[in-house]
Amino acid sequence: MEIFGVSLQTVYLYGLIISGAVTFLFILFHDVFSGFELPDIFNPTLVFSFFTLFFATAFLFTWGAGLHEWLVASLSFVISLIMVTLLNLFILIPISTAEESLAFTEDDLQGRVGRVLTAVPVDGFGEVLIESNSGNIAKPAASYNNEAIPFDTKVLVIEVKEGVLYVIAYKQI
């Protein structure tokens, strides 16, 4: 069978090259498109992967199996649908629902003990380093009681407002 004078195998090969390139470019530049909120059924990763798998399996079936054109297209469609469904269920959905291990909220910092990196003046800002198992967090800090806190003093985070830690000198009991 021919489409516009080109064999079906060549059409599948061109489709594979084009859809593979578009899929690769989309993966590279995914952050540019992440602002568009689309339903999960229109996930571009799944759509592009479907077409890439469809053209790849169709090309391989026409090249090696010698099956009828409609059987090749049907088998390729079913295989692509199954593979994209598995990709979505076992890779994309778990990745999208996974929590980031380094993420924290400002409320998580309340009650934590840190160390002063830059001295905190009476009516100004310094910097505090809070160490944790997942990494270190350096945040701007101000004194909760309007007292100067020198460099390398242990401090307790009392409150967090607008990204600024309000701290007092930590006295261990």
Short mmCIF file of N, CA and C in Angstrom, two decimals:
data_model
loop_
_atom_site.label_atom_id
_atom_site.label_comp_id
_atom_site.label_asym_id
_atom_site.label_seq_id
_atom_site.Cartn_x
_atom_site.Cartn_y
_atom_site.Cartn_z
N MET A 1 0.85 -1.18 0.00
CA MET A 1 0.00 0.00 0.00
C MET A 1 0.89 1.24 0.00
N GLU A 2 0.42 2.26 -0.70
CA GLU A 2 1.17 3.50 -0.79
C GLU A 2 0.27 4.67 -0.43
N ILE A 3 0.87 5.69 0.19
CA ILE A 3 0.17 6.93 0.51
C ILE A 3 0.91 8.06 -0.19
N PHE A 4 0.25 8.73 -1.12
CA PHE A 4 0.83 9.80 -1.93
C PHE A 4 2.12 9.34 -2.62
N GLY A 5 2.12 8.10 -3.09
CA GLY A 5 3.26 7.57 -3.82
C GLY A 5 4.42 7.12 -2.94
N VAL A 6 4.23 7.09 -1.62
CA VAL A 6 5.28 6.68 -0.69
C VAL A 6 4.80 5.41 0.00
N SER A 7 5.70 4.45 0.13
CA SER A 7 5.31 3.18 0.75
C SER A 7 4.94 3.39 2.22
N LEU A 8 4.09 2.53 2.72
CA LEU A 8 3.62 2.63 4.11
C LEU A 8 4.77 2.48 5.09
N GLN A 9 5.72 1.62 4.76
CA GLN A 9 6.88 1.43 5.63
C GLN A 9 7.67 2.74 5.76
N THR A 10 7.82 3.48 4.69
CA THR A 10 8.52 4.76 4.72
C THR A 10 7.73 5.79 5.52
N VAL A 11 6.41 5.78 5.39
CA VAL A 11 5.57 6.68 6.18
C VAL A 11 5.75 6.39 7.66
N TYR A 12 5.77 5.12 8.03
CA TYR A 12 5.98 4.76 9.44
C TYR A 12 7.37 5.20 9.91
N LEU A 13 8.37 5.06 9.06
CA LEU A 13 9.72 5.47 9.43
C LEU A 13 9.78 6.98 9.64
N TYR A 14 9.20 7.76 8.73
CA TYR A 14 9.17 9.22 8.89
C TYR A 14 8.39 9.61 10.15
N GLY A 15 7.27 8.93 10.37
CA GLY A 15 6.49 9.21 11.58
C GLY A 15 7.28 8.91 12.84
N LEU A 16 8.05 7.81 12.81
CA LEU A 16 8.89 7.46 13.96
C LEU A 16 9.95 8.52 14.20
N ILE A 17 10.61 8.97 13.17
CA ILE A 17 11.66 9.98 13.31
C ILE A 17 11.08 11.29 13.83
N ILE A 18 9.98 11.72 13.25
CA ILE A 18 9.37 13.00 13.66
C ILE A 18 8.82 12.91 15.08
N SER A 19 8.05 11.88 15.38
CA SER A 19 7.47 11.78 16.73
C SER A 19 8.55 11.53 17.78
N GLY A 20 9.59 10.81 17.44
CA GLY A 20 10.69 10.61 18.37
C GLY A 20 11.41 11.92 18.66
N ALA A 21 11.64 12.71 17.62
CA ALA A 21 12.29 14.01 17.81
C ALA A 21 11.43 14.96 18.63
N VAL A 22 10.12 14.99 18.35
CA VAL A 22 9.22 15.86 19.11
C VAL A 22 9.15 15.41 20.57
N THR A 23 9.11 14.11 20.81
CA THR A 23 9.10 13.59 22.18
C THR A 23 10.38 13.99 22.90
N PHE A 24 11.51 13.84 22.26
CA PHE A 24 12.79 14.20 22.86
C PHE A 24 12.85 15.69 23.17
N LEU A 25 12.41 16.52 22.24
CA LEU A 25 12.41 17.97 22.46
C LEU A 25 11.45 18.36 23.59
N PHE A 26 10.30 17.69 23.65
CA PHE A 26 9.36 17.99 24.72
C PHE A 26 9.95 17.64 26.08
N ILE A 27 10.63 16.51 26.16
CA ILE A 27 11.25 16.13 27.43
C ILE A 27 12.33 17.13 27.82
N LEU A 28 13.09 17.61 26.85
CA LEU A 28 14.13 18.59 27.15
C LEU A 28 13.56 19.92 27.62
N PHE A 29 12.48 20.36 26.97
CA PHE A 29 11.91 21.66 27.27
C PHE A 29 10.58 21.57 28.01
N HIS A 30 10.43 20.55 28.83
CA HIS A 30 9.18 20.32 29.55
C HIS A 30 8.80 21.49 30.45
N ASP A 31 9.77 22.14 31.07
CA ASP A 31 9.48 23.23 32.00
C ASP A 31 8.82 24.41 31.31
N VAL A 32 9.10 24.62 30.03
CA VAL A 32 8.48 25.72 29.29
C VAL A 32 6.97 25.49 29.18
N PHE A 33 6.58 24.23 29.02
CA PHE A 33 5.17 23.90 28.81
C PHE A 33 4.44 23.55 30.10
N SER A 34 5.13 23.54 31.23
CA SER A 34 4.50 23.07 32.47
C SER A 34 3.44 24.03 33.00
N GLY A 35 3.40 25.26 32.50
CA GLY A 35 2.40 26.22 32.95
C GLY A 35 1.01 25.93 32.43
N PHE A 36 0.90 25.16 31.37
CA PHE A 36 -0.41 24.82 30.81
C PHE A 36 -1.00 23.66 31.60
N GLU A 37 -2.14 23.91 32.22
CA GLU A 37 -2.81 22.86 32.99
C GLU A 37 -3.78 22.12 32.08
N LEU A 38 -3.43 20.90 31.74
CA LEU A 38 -4.28 20.08 30.89
C LEU A 38 -4.73 18.86 31.67
N PRO A 39 -5.87 18.27 31.31
CA PRO A 39 -6.28 17.02 31.95
C PRO A 39 -5.24 15.93 31.71
N ASP A 40 -5.20 14.94 32.60
CA ASP A 40 -4.21 13.88 32.50
C ASP A 40 -4.30 13.10 31.19
N ILE A 41 -5.49 13.04 30.61
CA ILE A 41 -5.65 12.30 29.37
C ILE A 41 -4.90 12.99 28.22
N PHE A 42 -4.68 14.31 28.34
CA PHE A 42 -3.96 15.05 27.32
C PHE A 42 -2.52 15.35 27.72
N ASN A 43 -1.97 14.50 28.57
CA ASN A 43 -0.59 14.67 28.98
C ASN A 43 0.30 14.54 27.75
N PRO A 44 1.03 15.60 27.37
CA PRO A 44 1.83 15.55 26.15
C PRO A 44 2.87 14.42 26.16
N THR A 45 3.41 14.09 27.31
CA THR A 45 4.37 13.00 27.39
C THR A 45 3.73 11.70 26.92
N LEU A 46 2.49 11.46 27.35
CA LEU A 46 1.80 10.24 26.95
C LEU A 46 1.41 10.26 25.48
N VAL A 47 0.95 11.40 25.00
CA VAL A 47 0.53 11.49 23.60
C VAL A 47 1.73 11.29 22.67
N PHE A 48 2.83 12.00 22.95
CA PHE A 48 4.02 11.87 22.10
C PHE A 48 4.60 10.46 22.20
N SER A 49 4.61 9.88 23.39
CA SER A 49 5.11 8.51 23.55
C SER A 49 4.24 7.51 22.79
N PHE A 50 2.92 7.75 22.82
CA PHE A 50 2.02 6.86 22.08
C PHE A 50 2.36 6.86 20.59
N PHE A 51 2.50 8.04 20.01
CA PHE A 51 2.80 8.11 18.58
C PHE A 51 4.17 7.51 18.26
N THR A 52 5.15 7.74 19.11
CA THR A 52 6.48 7.17 18.88
C THR A 52 6.41 5.64 18.91
N LEU A 53 5.74 5.09 19.91
CA LEU A 53 5.60 3.64 19.99
C LEU A 53 4.77 3.08 18.84
N PHE A 54 3.73 3.78 18.47
CA PHE A 54 2.89 3.32 17.35
C PHE A 54 3.71 3.21 16.07
N PHE A 55 4.41 4.30 15.74
CA PHE A 55 5.19 4.28 14.49
C PHE A 55 6.34 3.28 14.56
N ALA A 56 6.95 3.12 15.73
CA ALA A 56 8.06 2.17 15.85
C ALA A 56 7.57 0.74 15.65
N THR A 57 6.49 0.35 16.33
CA THR A 57 5.99 -1.02 16.18
C THR A 57 5.44 -1.25 14.77
N ALA A 58 4.78 -0.25 14.21
CA ALA A 58 4.25 -0.40 12.85
C ALA A 58 5.40 -0.56 11.85
N PHE A 59 6.45 0.22 12.02
CA PHE A 59 7.60 0.10 11.12
C PHE A 59 8.23 -1.29 11.24
N LEU A 60 8.41 -1.75 12.47
CA LEU A 60 9.02 -3.08 12.66
C LEU A 60 8.15 -4.19 12.11
N PHE A 61 6.83 -4.11 12.29
CA PHE A 61 5.93 -5.14 11.77
C PHE A 61 5.92 -5.15 10.24
N THR A 62 5.89 -3.99 9.61
CA THR A 62 5.89 -3.97 8.15
C THR A 62 7.24 -4.39 7.59
N TRP A 63 8.30 -4.11 8.32
CA TRP A 63 9.65 -4.45 7.84
C TRP A 63 9.95 -5.94 8.01
N GLY A 64 9.55 -6.49 9.18
CA GLY A 64 9.98 -7.86 9.45
C GLY A 64 8.91 -8.92 9.38
N ALA A 65 7.66 -8.59 9.61
CA ALA A 65 6.63 -9.62 9.73
C ALA A 65 5.89 -9.87 8.43
N GLY A 66 5.77 -8.86 7.60
CA GLY A 66 5.05 -9.04 6.34
C GLY A 66 3.56 -9.24 6.53
N LEU A 67 2.99 -8.64 7.57
CA LEU A 67 1.56 -8.78 7.84
C LEU A 67 0.77 -7.79 7.00
N HIS A 68 -0.54 -7.97 6.97
CA HIS A 68 -1.44 -7.08 6.25
C HIS A 68 -1.41 -5.69 6.91
N GLU A 69 -1.64 -4.64 6.11
CA GLU A 69 -1.52 -3.26 6.60
C GLU A 69 -2.45 -2.96 7.77
N TRP A 70 -3.71 -3.44 7.67
CA TRP A 70 -4.67 -3.16 8.74
C TRP A 70 -4.34 -3.93 10.01
N LEU A 71 -3.80 -5.13 9.87
CA LEU A 71 -3.38 -5.91 11.03
C LEU A 71 -2.18 -5.24 11.71
N VAL A 72 -1.26 -4.73 10.91
CA VAL A 72 -0.09 -4.02 11.45
C VAL A 72 -0.54 -2.79 12.23
N ALA A 73 -1.43 -2.02 11.64
CA ALA A 73 -1.92 -0.81 12.31
C ALA A 73 -2.67 -1.15 13.59
N SER A 74 -3.49 -2.18 13.56
CA SER A 74 -4.26 -2.58 14.74
C SER A 74 -3.34 -3.08 15.85
N LEU A 75 -2.41 -3.95 15.51
CA LEU A 75 -1.47 -4.46 16.51
C LEU A 75 -0.62 -3.32 17.09
N SER A 76 -0.17 -2.44 16.24
CA SER A 76 0.64 -1.31 16.70
C SER A 76 -0.16 -0.41 17.64
N PHE A 77 -1.43 -0.18 17.30
CA PHE A 77 -2.28 0.64 18.15
C PHE A 77 -2.45 0.00 19.53
N VAL A 78 -2.75 -1.29 19.56
CA VAL A 78 -2.98 -1.99 20.83
C VAL A 78 -1.70 -2.02 21.67
N ILE A 79 -0.56 -2.35 21.03
CA ILE A 79 0.70 -2.40 21.77
C ILE A 79 1.06 -1.02 22.32
N SER A 80 0.87 0.01 21.52
CA SER A 80 1.17 1.37 21.97
C SER A 80 0.27 1.78 23.11
N LEU A 81 -1.01 1.46 23.02
CA LEU A 81 -1.95 1.79 24.08
C LEU A 81 -1.58 1.10 25.38
N ILE A 82 -1.22 -0.18 25.31
CA ILE A 82 -0.83 -0.92 26.51
C ILE A 82 0.46 -0.34 27.10
N MET A 83 1.45 -0.09 26.27
CA MET A 83 2.73 0.42 26.78
C MET A 83 2.58 1.82 27.39
N VAL A 84 1.80 2.68 26.78
CA VAL A 84 1.60 4.03 27.32
C VAL A 84 0.80 3.97 28.62
N THR A 85 -0.16 3.08 28.70
CA THR A 85 -0.92 2.89 29.95
C THR A 85 0.01 2.42 31.07
N LEU A 86 0.88 1.47 30.77
CA LEU A 86 1.85 1.00 31.76
C LEU A 86 2.83 2.11 32.16
N LEU A 87 3.26 2.89 31.18
CA LEU A 87 4.13 4.03 31.46
C LEU A 87 3.46 5.00 32.41
N ASN A 88 2.20 5.28 32.16
CA ASN A 88 1.46 6.22 33.01
C ASN A 88 1.25 5.65 34.41
N LEU A 89 0.82 4.39 34.49
CA LEU A 89 0.49 3.80 35.79
C LEU A 89 1.70 3.55 36.67
N PHE A 90 2.79 3.08 36.08
CA PHE A 90 3.91 2.65 36.89
C PHE A 90 5.08 3.64 36.96
N ILE A 91 5.08 4.67 36.11
CA ILE A 91 6.18 5.63 36.15
C ILE A 91 5.69 7.05 36.38
N LEU A 92 4.80 7.55 35.52
CA LEU A 92 4.43 8.96 35.60
C LEU A 92 3.58 9.30 36.83
N ILE A 93 2.58 8.47 37.15
CA ILE A 93 1.74 8.76 38.32
C ILE A 93 2.54 8.66 39.62
N PRO A 94 3.36 7.62 39.84
CA PRO A 94 4.15 7.61 41.08
C PRO A 94 5.14 8.77 41.18
N ILE A 95 5.73 9.18 40.06
CA ILE A 95 6.66 10.31 40.11
C ILE A 95 5.92 11.60 40.44
N SER A 96 4.74 11.79 39.88
CA SER A 96 4.01 13.04 40.13
C SER A 96 3.46 13.13 41.54
N THR A 97 3.21 12.00 42.19
CA THR A 97 2.68 12.04 43.55
C THR A 97 3.76 11.90 44.61
N ALA A 98 4.99 11.69 44.20
CA ALA A 98 6.08 11.55 45.18
C ALA A 98 6.37 12.90 45.82
N GLU A 99 6.74 12.86 47.09
CA GLU A 99 7.10 14.08 47.79
C GLU A 99 8.57 14.36 47.59
N GLU A 100 8.89 15.63 47.57
CA GLU A 100 10.29 16.01 47.47
C GLU A 100 10.92 15.89 48.84
N SER A 101 12.06 15.26 48.91
CA SER A 101 12.68 15.01 50.21
C SER A 101 13.31 16.26 50.80
N LEU A 102 13.63 17.26 49.97
CA LEU A 102 14.28 18.46 50.47
C LEU A 102 13.29 19.60 50.71
N ALA A 103 12.03 19.37 50.44
CA ALA A 103 11.05 20.43 50.59
C ALA A 103 10.72 20.65 52.05
N PHE A 104 10.50 21.90 52.41
CA PHE A 104 10.10 22.24 53.77
C PHE A 104 9.21 23.46 53.71
N THR A 105 8.41 23.63 54.74
CA THR A 105 7.59 24.82 54.85
C THR A 105 8.16 25.69 55.96
N GLU A 106 7.74 26.92 55.98
CA GLU A 106 8.23 27.82 57.03
C GLU A 106 7.78 27.36 58.40
N ASP A 107 6.61 26.74 58.47
CA ASP A 107 6.12 26.24 59.76
C ASP A 107 7.00 25.12 60.29
N ASP A 108 7.64 24.37 59.39
CA ASP A 108 8.54 23.28 59.82
C ASP A 108 9.76 23.80 60.55
N LEU A 109 10.12 25.06 60.33
CA LEU A 109 11.33 25.61 60.94
C LEU A 109 11.11 26.08 62.38
N GLN A 110 9.87 26.30 62.76
CA GLN A 110 9.59 26.74 64.13
C GLN A 110 10.00 25.66 65.12
N GLY A 111 10.72 26.07 66.16
CA GLY A 111 11.16 25.14 67.18
C GLY A 111 12.48 24.46 66.87
N ARG A 112 13.06 24.73 65.71
CA ARG A 112 14.35 24.13 65.34
C ARG A 112 15.49 24.92 65.94
N VAL A 113 16.60 24.25 66.13
CA VAL A 113 17.81 24.88 66.66
C VAL A 113 18.78 25.08 65.51
N GLY A 114 19.36 26.28 65.45
CA GLY A 114 20.32 26.60 64.40
C GLY A 114 21.54 27.30 64.97
N ARG A 115 22.41 27.74 64.06
CA ARG A 115 23.64 28.40 64.44
C ARG A 115 23.73 29.69 63.64
N VAL A 116 24.16 30.77 64.29
CA VAL A 116 24.25 32.07 63.65
C VAL A 116 25.45 32.11 62.72
N LEU A 117 25.20 32.40 61.45
CA LEU A 117 26.27 32.55 60.46
C LEU A 117 26.75 33.99 60.37
N THR A 118 25.79 34.91 60.37
CA THR A 118 26.07 36.34 60.36
C THR A 118 25.41 36.92 61.60
N ALA A 119 26.19 37.63 62.41
CA ALA A 119 25.69 38.16 63.68
C ALA A 119 24.39 38.93 63.48
N VAL A 120 23.47 38.75 64.43
CA VAL A 120 22.17 39.40 64.37
C VAL A 120 22.23 40.66 65.23
N PRO A 121 22.13 41.87 64.62
CA PRO A 121 22.16 43.10 65.41
C PRO A 121 20.83 43.33 66.13
N VAL A 122 20.80 44.36 66.97
CA VAL A 122 19.61 44.64 67.78
C VAL A 122 18.38 44.87 66.90
N ASP A 123 18.45 45.77 65.96
CA ASP A 123 17.29 46.08 65.12
C ASP A 123 17.54 45.76 63.66
N GLY A 124 18.26 44.68 63.40
CA GLY A 124 18.58 44.34 62.01
C GLY A 124 18.46 42.86 61.75
N PHE A 125 19.06 42.46 60.66
CA PHE A 125 18.97 41.08 60.23
C PHE A 125 20.35 40.44 60.16
N GLY A 126 20.39 39.17 60.49
CA GLY A 126 21.58 38.36 60.34
C GLY A 126 21.21 37.12 59.54
N GLU A 127 21.98 36.07 59.70
CA GLU A 127 21.69 34.84 58.99
C GLU A 127 21.90 33.65 59.91
N VAL A 128 20.98 32.68 59.82
CA VAL A 128 21.02 31.49 60.67
C VAL A 128 21.08 30.26 59.77
N LEU A 129 21.90 29.29 60.17
CA LEU A 129 22.02 28.02 59.47
C LEU A 129 21.35 26.94 60.30
N ILE A 130 20.39 26.25 59.70
CA ILE A 130 19.72 25.14 60.36
C ILE A 130 20.16 23.87 59.66
N GLU A 131 20.75 22.95 60.41
CA GLU A 131 21.25 21.70 59.85
C GLU A 131 20.22 20.61 60.04
N SER A 132 20.09 19.75 59.01
CA SER A 132 19.17 18.62 59.09
C SER A 132 19.77 17.45 58.34
N ASN A 133 19.11 16.31 58.39
CA ASN A 133 19.59 15.12 57.69
C ASN A 133 19.55 15.28 56.18
N SER A 134 18.58 16.06 55.68
CA SER A 134 18.42 16.20 54.24
C SER A 134 19.22 17.36 53.66
N GLY A 135 19.87 18.16 54.50
CA GLY A 135 20.66 19.28 54.00
C GLY A 135 20.64 20.43 54.97
N ASN A 136 21.29 21.50 54.60
CA ASN A 136 21.36 22.70 55.44
C ASN A 136 20.48 23.79 54.86
N ILE A 137 19.88 24.57 55.75
CA ILE A 137 19.00 25.66 55.35
C ILE A 137 19.54 26.94 55.96
N ALA A 138 19.90 27.89 55.13
CA ALA A 138 20.35 29.20 55.60
C ALA A 138 19.24 30.21 55.31
N LYS A 139 18.80 30.91 56.35
CA LYS A 139 17.69 31.85 56.20
C LYS A 139 18.05 33.15 56.91
N PRO A 140 17.48 34.28 56.47
CA PRO A 140 17.68 35.53 57.20
C PRO A 140 16.99 35.45 58.55
N ALA A 141 17.59 36.13 59.54
CA ALA A 141 17.06 36.04 60.90
C ALA A 141 17.10 37.39 61.57
N ALA A 142 16.18 37.57 62.50
CA ALA A 142 16.14 38.75 63.35
C ALA A 142 15.93 38.27 64.78
N SER A 143 16.34 39.10 65.73
CA SER A 143 16.19 38.74 67.13
C SER A 143 14.74 38.91 67.55
N TYR A 144 14.21 37.93 68.23
CA TYR A 144 12.82 37.97 68.69
C TYR A 144 12.64 39.01 69.79
N ASN A 145 13.68 39.18 70.65
CA ASN A 145 13.62 40.11 71.80
C ASN A 145 14.42 41.38 71.56
N ASN A 146 14.77 41.68 70.32
CA ASN A 146 15.60 42.83 69.97
C ASN A 146 16.91 42.85 70.75
N GLU A 147 17.58 41.71 70.82
CA GLU A 147 18.88 41.61 71.45
C GLU A 147 19.90 41.21 70.39
N ALA A 148 21.13 41.68 70.54
CA ALA A 148 22.19 41.29 69.62
C ALA A 148 22.57 39.85 69.89
N ILE A 149 22.77 39.09 68.83
CA ILE A 149 23.18 37.69 68.95
C ILE A 149 24.48 37.54 68.16
N PRO A 150 25.58 37.17 68.82
CA PRO A 150 26.88 37.10 68.13
C PRO A 150 26.99 35.89 67.21
N PHE A 151 28.04 35.91 66.39
CA PHE A 151 28.36 34.83 65.45
C PHE A 151 28.56 33.52 66.19
N ASP A 152 28.15 32.42 65.58
CA ASP A 152 28.33 31.04 66.04
C ASP A 152 27.62 30.74 67.36
N THR A 153 26.53 31.46 67.64
CA THR A 153 25.71 31.19 68.81
C THR A 153 24.58 30.26 68.41
N LYS A 154 24.26 29.29 69.25
CA LYS A 154 23.10 28.44 68.99
C LYS A 154 21.84 29.24 69.28
N VAL A 155 20.89 29.13 68.37
CA VAL A 155 19.64 29.87 68.51
C VAL A 155 18.45 28.94 68.33
N LEU A 156 17.32 29.34 68.89
CA LEU A 156 16.06 28.62 68.78
C LEU A 156 15.11 29.46 67.94
N VAL A 157 14.50 28.87 66.94
CA VAL A 157 13.56 29.59 66.08
C VAL A 157 12.21 29.65 66.79
N ILE A 158 11.77 30.85 67.08
CA ILE A 158 10.50 31.06 67.77
C ILE A 158 9.36 31.24 66.77
N GLU A 159 9.63 32.01 65.72
CA GLU A 159 8.57 32.38 64.80
C GLU A 159 9.17 32.59 63.41
N VAL A 160 8.36 32.40 62.40
CA VAL A 160 8.78 32.66 61.02
C VAL A 160 7.72 33.55 60.38
N LYS A 161 8.16 34.72 59.90
CA LYS A 161 7.25 35.64 59.21
C LYS A 161 7.91 36.10 57.92
N GLU A 162 7.22 35.92 56.82
CA GLU A 162 7.66 36.40 55.51
C GLU A 162 9.08 35.98 55.19
N GLY A 163 9.43 34.75 55.52
CA GLY A 163 10.74 34.21 55.20
C GLY A 163 11.85 34.57 56.17
N VAL A 164 11.54 35.32 57.22
CA VAL A 164 12.54 35.72 58.21
C VAL A 164 12.32 34.93 59.49
N LEU A 165 13.41 34.35 60.00
CA LEU A 165 13.33 33.61 61.26
C LEU A 165 13.51 34.58 62.41
N TYR A 166 12.64 34.51 63.39
CA TYR A 166 12.79 35.30 64.62
C TYR A 166 13.29 34.33 65.69
N VAL A 167 14.49 34.62 66.18
CA VAL A 167 15.22 33.67 67.02
C VAL A 167 15.60 34.28 68.36
N ILE A 168 15.87 33.40 69.32
CA ILE A 168 16.45 33.79 70.61
C ILE A 168 17.66 32.89 70.84
N ALA A 169 18.57 33.36 71.70
CA ALA A 169 19.73 32.55 72.03
C ALA A 169 19.24 31.27 72.72
N TYR A 170 19.81 30.14 72.33
CA TYR A 170 19.39 28.84 72.83
C TYR A 170 20.17 28.51 74.08
N LYS A 171 19.44 28.25 75.15
CA LYS A 171 20.05 27.85 76.41
C LYS A 171 19.58 26.45 76.71
N GLN A 172 20.50 25.51 76.67
CA GLN A 172 20.16 24.12 76.90
C GLN A 172 19.94 23.86 78.40
N ILE A 173 18.90 23.14 78.73
CA ILE A 173 18.57 22.87 80.14
C ILE A 173 19.30 21.64 80.62
#
